[in-house]
């Protein structure tokens, strides 16, 4: 080999060797106390927000159950009211009143004594 070839070979080796050294260097990153505290605060905020969401969902569930129970009570009361209204209508019918007056009180219906008011 002549000198020029040796010089080129040496130059190539110089370029190759630093690259190998760069590849071997491992950069490690340390987590600082500030980063740890930021992550801890973020985790705490996330936990608090999730707890609030779960608590609100529980309140909504309880409220919906209460509404459902109140609606069923309202339906029951409306059925009772309708039944009582039907009983009241049947008891206040004119035929029943006339029958009660004749049988229980001994009264008689005289159509000539009835006066119709305008």
PDB file of C-alpha atoms in Angstrom:
ATOM      1  CA  UNK A   1       0.000   0.000   0.000  1.00  0.00           C
ATOM      2  CA  UNK A   2       1.188   3.396  -0.698  1.00  0.00           C
ATOM      3  CA  UNK A   3       1.037   6.360   1.588  1.00  0.00           C
ATOM      4  CA  UNK A   4      -2.071   7.906   0.101  1.00  0.00           C
ATOM      5  CA  UNK A   5      -4.029   4.703   0.579  1.00  0.00           C
ATOM      6  CA  UNK A   6      -2.822   4.426   4.154  1.00  0.00           C
ATOM      7  CA  UNK A   7      -3.837   8.032   4.811  1.00  0.00           C
ATOM      8  CA  UNK A   8      -7.359   7.371   3.443  1.00  0.00           C
ATOM      9  CA  UNK A   9      -7.591   4.211   5.546  1.00  0.00           C
ATOM     10  CA  UNK A  10      -6.585   6.119   8.662  1.00  0.00           C
ATOM     11  CA  UNK A  11      -9.124   8.841   7.918  1.00  0.00           C
ATOM     12  CA  UNK A  12     -11.876   6.232   7.502  1.00  0.00           C
ATOM     13  CA  UNK A  13     -10.944   4.625  10.796  1.00  0.00           C
ATOM     14  CA  UNK A  14     -11.077   7.995  12.527  1.00  0.00           C
ATOM     15  CA  UNK A  15     -14.568   8.578  11.220  1.00  0.00           C
ATOM     16  CA  UNK A  16     -15.751   5.080  12.095  1.00  0.00           C
ATOM     17  CA  UNK A  17     -14.350   4.997  15.619  1.00  0.00           C
ATOM     18  CA  UNK A  18     -16.199   8.082  16.916  1.00  0.00           C
ATOM     19  CA  UNK A  19     -19.469   6.710  15.595  1.00  0.00           C
ATOM     20  CA  UNK A  20     -18.973   3.518  17.546  1.00  0.00           C
ATOM     21  CA  UNK A  21     -18.277   5.521  20.657  1.00  0.00           C
ATOM     22  CA  UNK A  22     -21.444   7.600  20.205  1.00  0.00           C
ATOM     23  CA  UNK A  23     -23.558   4.493  19.835  1.00  0.00           C
ATOM     24  CA  UNK A  24     -22.233   3.071  23.076  1.00  0.00           C
ATOM     25  CA  UNK A  25     -23.121   6.137  25.129  1.00  0.00           C
ATOM     26  CA  UNK A  26     -26.467   5.624  26.898  1.00  0.00           C
ATOM     27  CA  UNK A  27     -28.167   8.740  28.136  1.00  0.00           C
ATOM     28  CA  UNK A  28     -30.130   8.170  31.310  1.00  0.00           C
ATOM     29  CA  UNK A  29     -32.709  10.666  32.437  1.00  0.00           C
ATOM     30  CA  UNK A  30     -33.463  11.208  36.078  1.00  0.00           C
ATOM     31  CA  UNK A  31     -36.894  12.227  37.309  1.00  0.00           C
ATOM     32  CA  UNK A  32     -36.650  15.347  39.397  1.00  0.00           C
ATOM     33  CA  UNK A  33     -38.587  16.063  42.592  1.00  0.00           C
ATOM     34  CA  UNK A  34     -40.604  18.731  40.809  1.00  0.00           C
ATOM     35  CA  UNK A  35     -41.721  16.264  38.152  1.00  0.00           C
ATOM     36  CA  UNK A  36     -42.628  13.742  40.816  1.00  0.00           C
ATOM     37  CA  UNK A  37     -44.685  16.312  42.689  1.00  0.00           C
ATOM     38  CA  UNK A  38     -46.435  17.383  39.463  1.00  0.00           C
ATOM     39  CA  UNK A  39     -47.307  13.769  38.646  1.00  0.00           C
ATOM     40  CA  UNK A  40     -48.514  13.228  42.212  1.00  0.00           C
ATOM     41  CA  UNK A  41     -50.721  16.326  42.046  1.00  0.00           C
ATOM     42  CA  UNK A  42     -52.093  15.284  38.646  1.00  0.00           C
ATOM     43  CA  UNK A  43     -52.909  11.826  40.005  1.00  0.00           C
ATOM     44  CA  UNK A  44     -54.584  13.382  43.055  1.00  0.00           C
ATOM     45  CA  UNK A  45     -56.699  15.711  40.908  1.00  0.00           C
ATOM     46  CA  UNK A  46     -57.656  12.818  38.649  1.00  0.00           C
ATOM     47  CA  UNK A  47     -58.678  10.729  41.659  1.00  0.00           C
ATOM     48  CA  UNK A  48     -60.743  13.580  43.131  1.00  0.00           C
ATOM     49  CA  UNK A  49     -62.504  14.212  39.817  1.00  0.00           C
ATOM     50  CA  UNK A  50     -63.307  10.536  39.355  1.00  0.00           C
ATOM     51  CA  UNK A  51     -64.614  10.373  42.934  1.00  0.00           C
ATOM     52  CA  UNK A  52     -66.864  13.393  42.268  1.00  0.00           C
ATOM     53  CA  UNK A  53     -68.230  11.785  39.119  1.00  0.00           C
ATOM     54  CA  UNK A  54     -69.007   8.541  40.943  1.00  0.00           C
ATOM     55  CA  UNK A  55     -70.639  10.439  43.820  1.00  0.00           C
ATOM     56  CA  UNK A  56     -72.833  12.410  41.411  1.00  0.00           C
ATOM     57  CA  UNK A  57     -73.865   9.232  39.630  1.00  0.00           C
ATOM     58  CA  UNK A  58     -74.797   7.674  42.975  1.00  0.00           C
ATOM     59  CA  UNK A  59     -76.908  10.737  43.856  1.00  0.00           C
ATOM     60  CA  UNK A  60     -78.646  10.575  40.477  1.00  0.00           C
ATOM     61  CA  UNK A  61     -79.390   6.887  40.966  1.00  0.00           C
ATOM     62  CA  UNK A  62     -80.836   7.494  44.428  1.00  0.00           C
ATOM     63  CA  UNK A  63     -82.937  10.396  43.134  1.00  0.00           C
ATOM     64  CA  UNK A  64     -84.291   8.308  40.256  1.00  0.00           C
ATOM     65  CA  UNK A  65     -85.242   5.529  42.675  1.00  0.00           C
ATOM     66  CA  UNK A  66     -87.023   8.040  44.886  1.00  0.00           C
ATOM     67  CA  UNK A  67     -88.862   9.478  41.882  1.00  0.00           C
ATOM     68  CA  UNK A  68     -89.942   6.001  40.807  1.00  0.00           C
ATOM     69  CA  UNK A  69     -91.279   5.198  44.285  1.00  0.00           C
ATOM     70  CA  UNK A  70     -93.153   8.516  44.431  1.00  0.00           C
ATOM     71  CA  UNK A  71     -94.679   7.873  41.017  1.00  0.00           C
ATOM     72  CA  UNK A  72     -95.910   4.459  42.125  1.00  0.00           C
ATOM     73  CA  UNK A  73     -97.448   6.055  45.242  1.00  0.00           C
ATOM     74  CA  UNK A  74     -99.146   8.672  43.061  1.00  0.00           C
ATOM     75  CA  UNK A  75    -100.559   5.953  40.806  1.00  0.00           C
ATOM     76  CA  UNK A  76    -101.874   4.046  43.831  1.00  0.00           C
ATOM     77  CA  UNK A  77    -103.486   7.195  45.234  1.00  0.00           C
ATOM     78  CA  UNK A  78    -105.064   8.039  41.869  1.00  0.00           C
ATOM     79  CA  UNK A  79    -106.582   4.525  41.704  1.00  0.00           C
ATOM     80  CA  UNK A  80    -107.975   4.957  45.222  1.00  0.00           C
ATOM     81  CA  UNK A  81    -109.334   8.398  44.314  1.00  0.00           C
ATOM     82  CA  UNK A  82    -111.047   7.056  41.200  1.00  0.00           C
ATOM     83  CA  UNK A  83    -112.585   4.231  43.205  1.00  0.00           C
ATOM     84  CA  UNK A  84    -113.847   6.632  45.856  1.00  0.00           C
ATOM     85  CA  UNK A  85    -115.238   8.961  43.187  1.00  0.00           C
ATOM     86  CA  UNK A  86    -117.100   6.056  41.570  1.00  0.00           C
ATOM     87  CA  UNK A  87    -118.491   5.082  44.994  1.00  0.00           C
ATOM     88  CA  UNK A  88    -119.524   8.686  45.619  1.00  0.00           C
ATOM     89  CA  UNK A  89    -121.293   8.870  42.249  1.00  0.00           C
ATOM     90  CA  UNK A  90    -123.158   5.633  42.906  1.00  0.00           C
ATOM     91  CA  UNK A  91    -124.177   6.753  46.415  1.00  0.00           C
ATOM     92  CA  UNK A  92    -125.375  10.175  45.252  1.00  0.00           C
ATOM     93  CA  UNK A  93    -127.533   8.918  42.402  1.00  0.00           C
ATOM     94  CA  UNK A  94    -131.119  10.249  42.495  1.00  0.00           C
ATOM     95  CA  UNK A  95    -132.644   6.754  42.343  1.00  0.00           C
ATOM     96  CA  UNK A  96    -130.743   5.676  45.423  1.00  0.00           C
ATOM     97  CA  UNK A  97    -131.704   8.822  47.313  1.00  0.00           C
ATOM     98  CA  UNK A  98    -135.397   8.285  46.485  1.00  0.00           C
ATOM     99  CA  UNK A  99    -135.148   4.631  47.499  1.00  0.00           C
ATOM    100  CA  UNK A 100    -133.445   5.533  50.778  1.00  0.00           C
ATOM    101  CA  UNK A 101    -136.052   8.201  51.532  1.00  0.00           C
ATOM    102  CA  UNK A 102    -138.928   5.823  50.911  1.00  0.00           C
ATOM    103  CA  UNK A 103    -137.532   2.781  52.771  1.00  0.00           C
ATOM    104  CA  UNK A 104    -135.587   4.280  55.646  1.00  0.00           C
ATOM    105  CA  UNK A 105    -137.341   7.553  56.323  1.00  0.00           C
ATOM    106  CA  UNK A 106    -140.882   6.660  55.213  1.00  0.00           C
ATOM    107  CA  UNK A 107    -141.186   9.568  52.815  1.00  0.00           C
ATOM    108  CA  UNK A 108    -143.239   9.445  49.612  1.00  0.00           C
ATOM    109  CA  UNK A 109    -142.552  11.156  46.317  1.00  0.00           C
ATOM    110  CA  UNK A 110    -145.417  13.398  45.228  1.00  0.00           C
ATOM    111  CA  UNK A 111    -144.754  14.834  41.786  1.00  0.00           C
ATOM    112  CA  UNK A 112    -147.407  17.553  42.207  1.00  0.00           C
ATOM    113  CA  UNK A 113    -145.468  19.136  45.083  1.00  0.00           C
ATOM    114  CA  UNK A 114    -142.232  19.426  43.052  1.00  0.00           C
ATOM    115  CA  UNK A 115    -141.459  22.939  41.873  1.00  0.00           C
ATOM    116  CA  UNK A 116    -138.795  23.624  39.257  1.00  0.00           C
ATOM    117  CA  UNK A 117    -136.924  26.871  39.695  1.00  0.00           C
ATOM    118  CA  UNK A 118    -135.631  28.743  36.641  1.00  0.00           C
TER     119      UNK A 118
END
